[in-house]
Amino acid sequence: MQGISPIGIFDSGYGGLTVFRSIAALLPEYDYIYLGDNARAPYGNRSFETVHQYTLECVKWLFSKGCPLVILACNTASAKALRTIQQKDLPAIAPDNRVLGVIRPTAEKIGNYTRSNSIGVLGTKGTVTSGSYEIEIHHFFPGVQVSQLACPMWVPLIENGEAKSAGADFFVQKNLNELLTSAPDTDTILLACTHYPLLMDSIRKYLPENIQVIPQGPIVADSLKEYLHRHPEMLARITAGGSRHFFTTDDATDFDNHASAFFGAEVRSEQVRL
Ligand code: DGL
């Protein structure tokens, strides 16, 4: 990978591949490195300190591979680690590099989708209890009601290959009922976890047609495009050779077997030790 200066994309495991898929479709010209911390995933129930420590290690590794810009394509890491990395770590370790998350760009746009002014946000326990979405959405859309719900069974079901099973249907229906009972005016549901698009078929099955379900990938990809347009100094540092390299902290064959369902194309990864 010598001589390239790629955009780094990080997730706790596979979920960030749904975001990377949208980014690669919209901005195919750049070089990219994806790192999934599968050995320590899921992050969803871990403490602020642990998520920060793990995420920072992964960001530093991506910097060491030449990435001037890293996207945390993980809501849990964006909610629990991004601010500290941006405010405390970056000035000390790499002041000219940038780390961006997925929460702010999503919050900036999601309010435009609702007509009833009522949005449901589904995420991991970590993302929901951080309150980040509520705070950020209210920053941009003060009049919108935000109802959050943690769906702790969804990531394990997906990671265990059960996304199309009756078990997944059971938990999807249960959680959607809970959300809509507490917030019956909801007309827009944000999938605030990068894994959840894999449950889209099941989610649609249990929702009336008038409720729209919004995955983050396309929103984050648009926002990255706008960011690069606004920051020519960063754009000038990223190389445009169209390469994609995939790394995982766990077994590479295992990663490759699961990754294509998220990325929508075959993936060949290498294992790294951080
Ligand atoms: N993909 C992560 C997210 O968007 C969830 C997976 C995890 O808990 O590690 O929050």
mmCIF file of C-alpha atoms and ligand atoms in Angstrom:
data_model
loop_
_atom_site.group_PDB
_atom_site.id
_atom_site.type_symbol
_atom_site.label_atom_id
_atom_site.label_comp_id
_atom_site.label_asym_id
_atom_site.label_seq_id
_atom_site.Cartn_x
_atom_site.Cartn_y
_atom_site.Cartn_z
ATOM 1 C CA MET A 1 0.000 0.000 0.000
ATOM 2 C CA GLN A 2 3.000 2.215 -0.363
ATOM 3 C CA GLY A 3 2.523 5.488 -2.133
ATOM 4 C CA ILE A 4 -1.188 5.747 -1.471
ATOM 5 C CA SER A 5 -2.958 8.014 0.944
ATOM 6 C CA PRO A 6 -6.377 6.411 1.392
ATOM 7 C CA ILE A 7 -9.571 7.311 3.223
ATOM 8 C CA GLY A 8 -9.798 5.047 6.286
ATOM 9 C CA ILE A 9 -13.133 3.502 7.188
ATOM 10 C CA PHE A 10 -13.479 1.958 10.628
ATOM 11 C CA ASP A 11 -16.130 -0.154 12.311
ATOM 12 C CA SER A 12 -16.239 -2.537 15.242
ATOM 13 C CA GLY A 13 -16.797 -5.325 12.724
ATOM 14 C CA TYR A 14 -18.909 -5.769 9.614
ATOM 15 C CA GLY A 15 -21.542 -3.045 9.951
ATOM 16 C CA GLY A 16 -19.388 -0.240 8.549
ATOM 17 C CA LEU A 17 -19.318 -2.116 5.260
ATOM 18 C CA THR A 18 -22.914 -0.961 4.620
ATOM 19 C CA VAL A 19 -21.648 2.627 4.862
ATOM 20 C CA PHE A 20 -18.493 1.883 2.874
ATOM 21 C CA ARG A 21 -20.678 0.341 0.164
ATOM 22 C CA SER A 22 -22.548 3.651 -0.271
ATOM 23 C CA ILE A 23 -19.325 5.693 -0.098
ATOM 24 C CA ALA A 24 -17.578 3.504 -2.684
ATOM 25 C CA ALA A 25 -20.620 3.765 -4.991
ATOM 26 C CA LEU A 26 -20.749 7.567 -4.775
ATOM 27 C CA LEU A 27 -16.995 8.254 -4.666
ATOM 28 C CA PRO A 28 -15.375 5.292 -6.473
ATOM 29 C CA GLU A 29 -12.270 7.223 -7.492
ATOM 30 C CA TYR A 30 -10.495 7.349 -4.111
ATOM 31 C CA ASP A 31 -8.274 4.790 -2.387
ATOM 32 C CA TYR A 32 -9.824 3.209 0.719
ATOM 33 C CA ILE A 33 -8.751 1.041 3.655
ATOM 34 C CA TYR A 34 -11.435 -0.645 5.754
ATOM 35 C CA LEU A 35 -10.626 -1.891 9.256
ATOM 36 C CA GLY A 36 -13.072 -4.052 11.221
ATOM 37 C CA ASP A 37 -12.214 -4.727 14.866
ATOM 38 C CA ASN A 38 -14.005 -8.077 14.755
ATOM 39 C CA ALA A 39 -11.839 -9.583 17.501
ATOM 40 C CA ARG A 40 -13.379 -7.174 20.014
ATOM 41 C CA ALA A 41 -16.856 -6.674 18.503
ATOM 42 C CA PRO A 42 -19.577 -5.951 19.332
ATOM 43 C CA TYR A 43 -18.914 -2.590 20.945
ATOM 44 C CA GLY A 44 -22.615 -1.915 21.600
ATOM 45 C CA ASN A 45 -22.712 -2.736 25.321
ATOM 46 C CA ARG A 46 -19.175 -1.610 26.229
ATOM 47 C CA SER A 47 -18.253 1.364 28.430
ATOM 48 C CA PHE A 48 -17.216 4.796 27.171
ATOM 49 C CA GLU A 49 -13.601 4.140 28.256
ATOM 50 C CA THR A 50 -13.370 0.811 26.469
ATOM 51 C CA VAL A 51 -14.962 2.030 23.238
ATOM 52 C CA HIS A 52 -12.647 5.044 23.266
ATOM 53 C CA GLN A 53 -9.544 2.927 23.844
ATOM 54 C CA TYR A 54 -10.411 0.392 21.120
ATOM 55 C CA THR A 55 -11.464 3.035 18.610
ATOM 56 C CA LEU A 56 -8.343 5.131 19.199
ATOM 57 C CA GLU A 57 -6.101 2.107 18.638
ATOM 58 C CA CYS A 58 -7.849 1.449 15.317
ATOM 59 C CA VAL A 59 -7.658 5.107 14.263
ATOM 60 C CA LYS A 60 -3.925 5.179 15.038
ATOM 61 C CA TRP A 61 -3.424 2.030 12.974
ATOM 62 C CA LEU A 62 -5.261 3.598 10.009
ATOM 63 C CA PHE A 63 -3.100 6.729 10.371
ATOM 64 C CA SER A 64 -0.006 4.499 10.324
ATOM 65 C CA LYS A 65 -1.198 3.107 6.986
ATOM 66 C CA GLY A 66 -1.209 6.625 5.540
ATOM 67 C CA CYS A 67 -4.861 7.658 5.977
ATOM 68 C CA PRO A 68 -5.172 11.433 6.533
ATOM 69 C CA LEU A 69 -8.949 11.085 7.007
ATOM 70 C CA VAL A 70 -10.789 8.368 8.953
ATOM 71 C CA ILE A 71 -14.541 7.818 9.040
ATOM 72 C CA LEU A 72 -15.916 6.073 12.132
ATOM 73 C CA ALA A 73 -18.601 4.097 10.277
ATOM 74 C CA CYS A 74 -19.967 2.873 13.596
ATOM 75 C CA ASN A 75 -22.595 4.671 15.637
ATOM 76 C CA THR A 76 -21.371 3.254 18.922
ATOM 77 C CA ALA A 77 -17.832 4.541 18.312
ATOM 78 C CA SER A 78 -19.168 7.861 16.991
ATOM 79 C CA ALA A 79 -21.315 8.258 20.123
ATOM 80 C CA LYS A 80 -18.735 7.180 22.681
ATOM 81 C CA ALA A 81 -15.279 7.939 21.276
ATOM 82 C CA LEU A 82 -15.410 10.566 18.528
ATOM 83 C CA ARG A 83 -15.551 13.706 20.636
ATOM 84 C CA THR A 84 -12.595 12.695 22.829
ATOM 85 C CA ILE A 85 -10.568 11.664 19.789
ATOM 86 C CA GLN A 86 -11.305 14.945 18.005
ATOM 87 C CA GLN A 87 -10.763 17.210 21.009
ATOM 88 C CA LYS A 88 -8.053 15.465 23.063
ATOM 89 C CA ASP A 89 -6.233 12.805 21.037
ATOM 90 C CA LEU A 90 -5.937 14.304 17.548
ATOM 91 C CA PRO A 91 -4.186 17.531 18.599
ATOM 92 C CA ALA A 92 -1.546 15.393 20.346
ATOM 93 C CA ILE A 93 -1.036 12.582 17.843
ATOM 94 C CA ALA A 94 -1.882 13.950 14.372
ATOM 95 C CA PRO A 95 -3.119 17.548 14.355
ATOM 96 C CA ASP A 96 -3.452 17.698 10.567
ATOM 97 C CA ASN A 97 -5.462 14.486 10.251
ATOM 98 C CA ARG A 98 -9.234 14.318 10.619
ATOM 99 C CA VAL A 99 -11.664 11.799 12.114
ATOM 100 C CA LEU A 100 -15.365 12.080 11.252
ATOM 101 C CA GLY A 101 -18.337 10.158 12.612
ATOM 102 C CA VAL A 102 -21.749 9.153 11.311
ATOM 103 C CA ILE A 103 -24.069 10.757 13.859
ATOM 104 C CA ARG A 104 -23.765 14.445 13.025
ATOM 105 C CA PRO A 105 -24.110 14.034 9.234
ATOM 106 C CA THR A 106 -27.166 11.829 9.753
ATOM 107 C CA ALA A 107 -28.753 14.183 12.286
ATOM 108 C CA GLU A 108 -28.216 17.104 9.911
ATOM 109 C CA LYS A 109 -30.411 15.478 7.252
ATOM 110 C CA ILE A 110 -32.889 13.164 8.973
ATOM 111 C CA GLY A 111 -35.306 15.927 10.011
ATOM 112 C CA ASN A 112 -36.008 16.643 6.336
ATOM 113 C CA TYR A 113 -37.633 13.223 5.920
ATOM 114 C CA THR A 114 -40.440 13.532 8.466
ATOM 115 C CA ARG A 115 -43.794 15.185 7.828
ATOM 116 C CA SER A 116 -45.323 14.272 11.195
ATOM 117 C CA ASN A 117 -42.288 15.728 13.011
ATOM 118 C CA SER A 118 -41.772 12.442 14.796
ATOM 119 C CA ILE A 119 -38.677 10.303 14.217
ATOM 120 C CA GLY A 120 -37.861 6.900 15.676
ATOM 121 C CA VAL A 121 -34.173 6.123 16.191
ATOM 122 C CA LEU A 122 -33.125 2.476 16.528
ATOM 123 C CA GLY A 123 -29.583 1.664 17.675
ATOM 124 C CA THR A 124 -27.396 -0.287 20.062
ATOM 125 C CA LYS A 125 -27.673 0.229 23.801
ATOM 126 C CA GLY A 126 -24.473 2.300 23.710
ATOM 127 C CA THR A 127 -25.751 4.637 21.008
ATOM 128 C CA VAL A 128 -29.175 5.083 22.603
ATOM 129 C CA THR A 129 -27.977 5.659 26.169
ATOM 130 C CA SER A 130 -25.396 8.204 24.968
ATOM 131 C CA GLY A 131 -28.350 10.413 23.930
ATOM 132 C CA SER A 132 -26.253 11.641 20.985
ATOM 133 C CA TYR A 133 -28.968 11.384 18.351
ATOM 134 C CA GLU A 134 -31.545 13.241 20.406
ATOM 135 C CA ILE A 135 -29.069 16.053 21.124
ATOM 136 C CA GLU A 136 -27.804 16.318 17.556
ATOM 137 C CA ILE A 137 -31.223 16.072 15.859
ATOM 138 C CA HIS A 138 -32.640 18.737 18.196
ATOM 139 C CA HIS A 139 -29.668 20.933 17.364
ATOM 140 C CA PHE A 140 -30.669 20.959 13.687
ATOM 141 C CA PHE A 141 -34.441 20.354 14.032
ATOM 142 C CA PRO A 142 -35.608 21.680 17.428
ATOM 143 C CA GLY A 143 -39.298 20.945 16.734
ATOM 144 C CA VAL A 144 -38.890 17.266 15.911
ATOM 145 C CA GLN A 145 -39.850 14.621 18.449
ATOM 146 C CA VAL A 146 -37.156 11.920 18.746
ATOM 147 C CA SER A 147 -38.043 8.516 20.204
ATOM 148 C CA GLN A 148 -35.094 6.189 20.705
ATOM 149 C CA LEU A 149 -35.086 2.460 21.257
ATOM 150 C CA ALA A 150 -32.171 0.071 21.840
ATOM 151 C CA CYS A 151 -32.460 -3.219 19.963
ATOM 152 C CA PRO A 152 -29.732 -5.280 21.661
ATOM 153 C CA MET A 153 -30.661 -8.554 19.935
ATOM 154 C CA TRP A 154 -30.357 -7.276 16.378
ATOM 155 C CA VAL A 155 -26.544 -7.154 16.021
ATOM 156 C CA PRO A 156 -25.985 -10.657 17.500
ATOM 157 C CA LEU A 157 -28.700 -12.071 15.218
ATOM 158 C CA ILE A 158 -27.045 -10.503 12.169
ATOM 159 C CA GLU A 159 -23.511 -11.477 13.215
ATOM 160 C CA ASN A 160 -24.662 -15.081 13.703
ATOM 161 C CA GLY A 161 -26.167 -15.307 10.224
ATOM 162 C CA GLU A 162 -29.768 -15.237 11.511
ATOM 163 C CA ALA A 163 -30.939 -12.050 9.734
ATOM 164 C CA LYS A 164 -33.477 -13.942 7.621
ATOM 165 C CA SER A 165 -34.697 -16.276 10.380
ATOM 166 C CA ALA A 166 -37.942 -16.488 12.339
ATOM 167 C CA GLY A 167 -35.911 -15.455 15.397
ATOM 168 C CA ALA A 168 -34.953 -12.178 13.721
ATOM 169 C CA ASP A 169 -38.588 -11.591 12.695
ATOM 170 C CA PHE A 170 -39.656 -12.099 16.305
ATOM 171 C CA PHE A 171 -37.288 -9.485 17.739
ATOM 172 C CA VAL A 172 -37.816 -7.016 14.900
ATOM 173 C CA GLN A 173 -41.591 -7.147 15.340
ATOM 174 C CA LYS A 174 -41.270 -6.885 19.121
ATOM 175 C CA ASN A 175 -39.005 -3.810 18.993
ATOM 176 C CA LEU A 176 -40.979 -2.040 16.277
ATOM 177 C CA ASN A 177 -44.187 -2.559 18.278
ATOM 178 C CA GLU A 178 -42.490 -1.086 21.338
ATOM 179 C CA LEU A 179 -41.333 1.964 19.395
ATOM 180 C CA LEU A 180 -44.683 2.610 17.721
ATOM 181 C CA THR A 181 -46.636 2.086 20.950
ATOM 182 C CA SER A 182 -44.545 4.736 22.690
ATOM 183 C CA ALA A 183 -44.533 7.097 19.682
ATOM 184 C CA PRO A 184 -47.559 6.405 17.447
ATOM 185 C CA ASP A 185 -46.998 9.514 15.261
ATOM 186 C CA THR A 186 -43.636 8.230 13.991
ATOM 187 C CA ASP A 187 -43.458 8.403 10.187
ATOM 188 C CA THR A 188 -39.665 8.033 9.826
ATOM 189 C CA ILE A 189 -37.434 5.396 11.368
ATOM 190 C CA LEU A 190 -33.687 5.909 11.303
ATOM 191 C CA LEU A 191 -31.511 2.800 11.367
ATOM 192 C CA ALA A 192 -28.832 4.280 13.653
ATOM 193 C CA CYS A 193 -26.678 1.178 13.590
ATOM 194 C CA THR A 194 -24.690 0.253 10.528
ATOM 195 C CA HIS A 195 -25.674 -3.424 10.887
ATOM 196 C CA TYR A 196 -29.413 -2.865 10.721
ATOM 197 C CA PRO A 197 -29.841 -2.492 6.922
ATOM 198 C CA LEU A 198 -29.358 -6.280 6.788
ATOM 199 C CA LEU A 199 -32.705 -6.617 8.573
ATOM 200 C CA MET A 200 -34.508 -4.354 6.108
ATOM 201 C CA ASP A 201 -36.772 -7.107 4.689
ATOM 202 C CA SER A 202 -37.946 -8.087 8.137
ATOM 203 C CA ILE A 203 -38.333 -4.451 9.251
ATOM 204 C CA ARG A 204 -40.493 -3.622 6.227
ATOM 205 C CA LYS A 205 -42.664 -6.680 6.897
ATOM 206 C CA TYR A 206 -43.787 -5.277 10.254
ATOM 207 C CA LEU A 207 -44.284 -1.625 9.368
ATOM 208 C CA PRO A 208 -47.165 0.099 7.596
ATOM 209 C CA GLU A 209 -46.234 1.507 4.178
ATOM 210 C CA ASN A 210 -46.548 5.127 5.294
ATOM 211 C CA ILE A 211 -43.565 4.751 7.649
ATOM 212 C CA GLN A 212 -40.243 5.243 5.882
ATOM 213 C CA VAL A 213 -37.104 3.450 6.997
ATOM 214 C CA ILE A 214 -33.861 5.340 6.459
ATOM 215 C CA PRO A 215 -30.451 3.630 6.420
ATOM 216 C CA GLN A 216 -27.407 5.854 6.990
ATOM 217 C CA GLY A 217 -25.086 4.787 4.180
ATOM 218 C CA PRO A 218 -26.346 7.136 1.446
ATOM 219 C CA ILE A 219 -26.600 10.079 3.879
ATOM 220 C CA VAL A 220 -23.029 9.589 5.140
ATOM 221 C CA ALA A 221 -21.715 9.190 1.575
ATOM 222 C CA ASP A 222 -23.366 12.476 0.487
ATOM 223 C CA SER A 223 -21.973 14.200 3.517
ATOM 224 C CA LEU A 224 -18.424 12.940 2.818
ATOM 225 C CA LYS A 225 -18.701 14.256 -0.726
ATOM 226 C CA GLU A 226 -19.747 17.672 0.615
ATOM 227 C CA TYR A 227 -16.942 17.578 3.210
ATOM 228 C CA LEU A 228 -14.276 16.951 0.564
ATOM 229 C CA HIS A 229 -15.733 19.755 -1.523
ATOM 230 C CA ARG A 230 -15.529 22.147 1.441
ATOM 231 C CA HIS A 231 -12.003 20.987 2.357
ATOM 232 C CA PRO A 232 -9.737 21.124 -0.705
ATOM 233 C CA GLU A 233 -6.704 20.860 1.593
ATOM 234 C CA MET A 234 -7.894 17.372 2.642
ATOM 235 C CA LEU A 235 -8.906 16.414 -0.879
ATOM 236 C CA ALA A 236 -5.377 17.263 -2.037
ATOM 237 C CA ARG A 237 -3.950 14.738 0.459
ATOM 238 C CA ILE A 238 -6.128 11.774 -0.597
ATOM 239 C CA THR A 239 -4.987 9.660 -3.520
ATOM 240 C CA ALA A 240 -7.424 8.657 -6.235
ATOM 241 C CA GLY A 241 -6.294 5.228 -7.447
ATOM 242 C CA GLY A 242 -9.647 3.481 -6.843
ATOM 243 C CA SER A 243 -8.120 0.774 -4.595
ATOM 244 C CA ARG A 244 -9.916 -0.963 -1.701
ATOM 245 C CA HIS A 245 -8.065 -2.865 1.026
ATOM 246 C CA PHE A 246 -9.858 -4.712 3.809
ATOM 247 C CA PHE A 247 -8.403 -5.588 7.216
ATOM 248 C CA THR A 248 -9.837 -7.319 10.250
ATOM 249 C CA THR A 249 -8.456 -7.915 13.737
ATOM 250 C CA ASP A 250 -9.932 -11.451 13.662
ATOM 251 C CA ASP A 251 -9.777 -14.347 11.213
ATOM 252 C CA ALA A 252 -9.650 -13.155 7.586
ATOM 253 C CA THR A 253 -11.479 -16.133 6.064
ATOM 254 C CA ASP A 254 -14.311 -15.694 8.498
ATOM 255 C CA PHE A 255 -14.447 -12.001 7.678
ATOM 256 C CA ASP A 256 -14.545 -12.674 3.934
ATOM 257 C CA ASN A 257 -17.363 -15.214 4.350
ATOM 258 C CA HIS A 258 -19.591 -12.720 6.149
ATOM 259 C CA ALA A 259 -18.495 -9.435 4.611
ATOM 260 C CA SER A 260 -20.034 -9.742 1.165
ATOM 261 C CA ALA A 261 -23.581 -9.664 2.635
ATOM 262 C CA PHE A 262 -22.775 -6.213 4.052
ATOM 263 C CA PHE A 263 -20.616 -4.860 1.238
ATOM 264 C CA GLY A 264 -22.625 -6.268 -1.670
ATOM 265 C CA ALA A 265 -19.489 -7.563 -3.413
ATOM 266 C CA GLU A 266 -16.784 -10.118 -2.750
ATOM 267 C CA VAL A 267 -14.260 -9.083 -0.087
ATOM 268 C CA ARG A 268 -10.692 -10.339 0.405
ATOM 269 C CA SER A 269 -9.231 -9.257 3.722
ATOM 270 C CA GLU A 270 -6.027 -9.591 5.726
ATOM 271 C CA GLN A 271 -5.744 -10.086 9.464
ATOM 272 C CA VAL A 272 -3.886 -7.430 11.464
ATOM 273 C CA ARG A 273 -2.617 -7.326 15.027
ATOM 274 C CA LEU A 274 -2.947 -3.833 16.408
HETATM 275 N N1 DGL B 1 -22.227 -1.294 13.767
HETATM 276 C C1 DGL B 1 -22.236 -0.761 15.099
HETATM 277 C C2 DGL B 1 -22.996 0.553 15.164
HETATM 278 O O1 DGL B 1 -23.294 1.150 14.171
HETATM 279 C C3 DGL B 1 -22.866 -1.720 16.061
HETATM 280 C C4 DGL B 1 -22.088 -2.961 16.263
HETATM 281 C C5 DGL B 1 -21.450 -3.051 17.627
HETATM 282 O O2 DGL B 1 -22.172 -2.996 18.642
HETATM 283 O O3 DGL B 1 -20.251 -3.191 17.648
HETATM 284 O O4 DGL B 1 -23.306 1.020 16.217
#
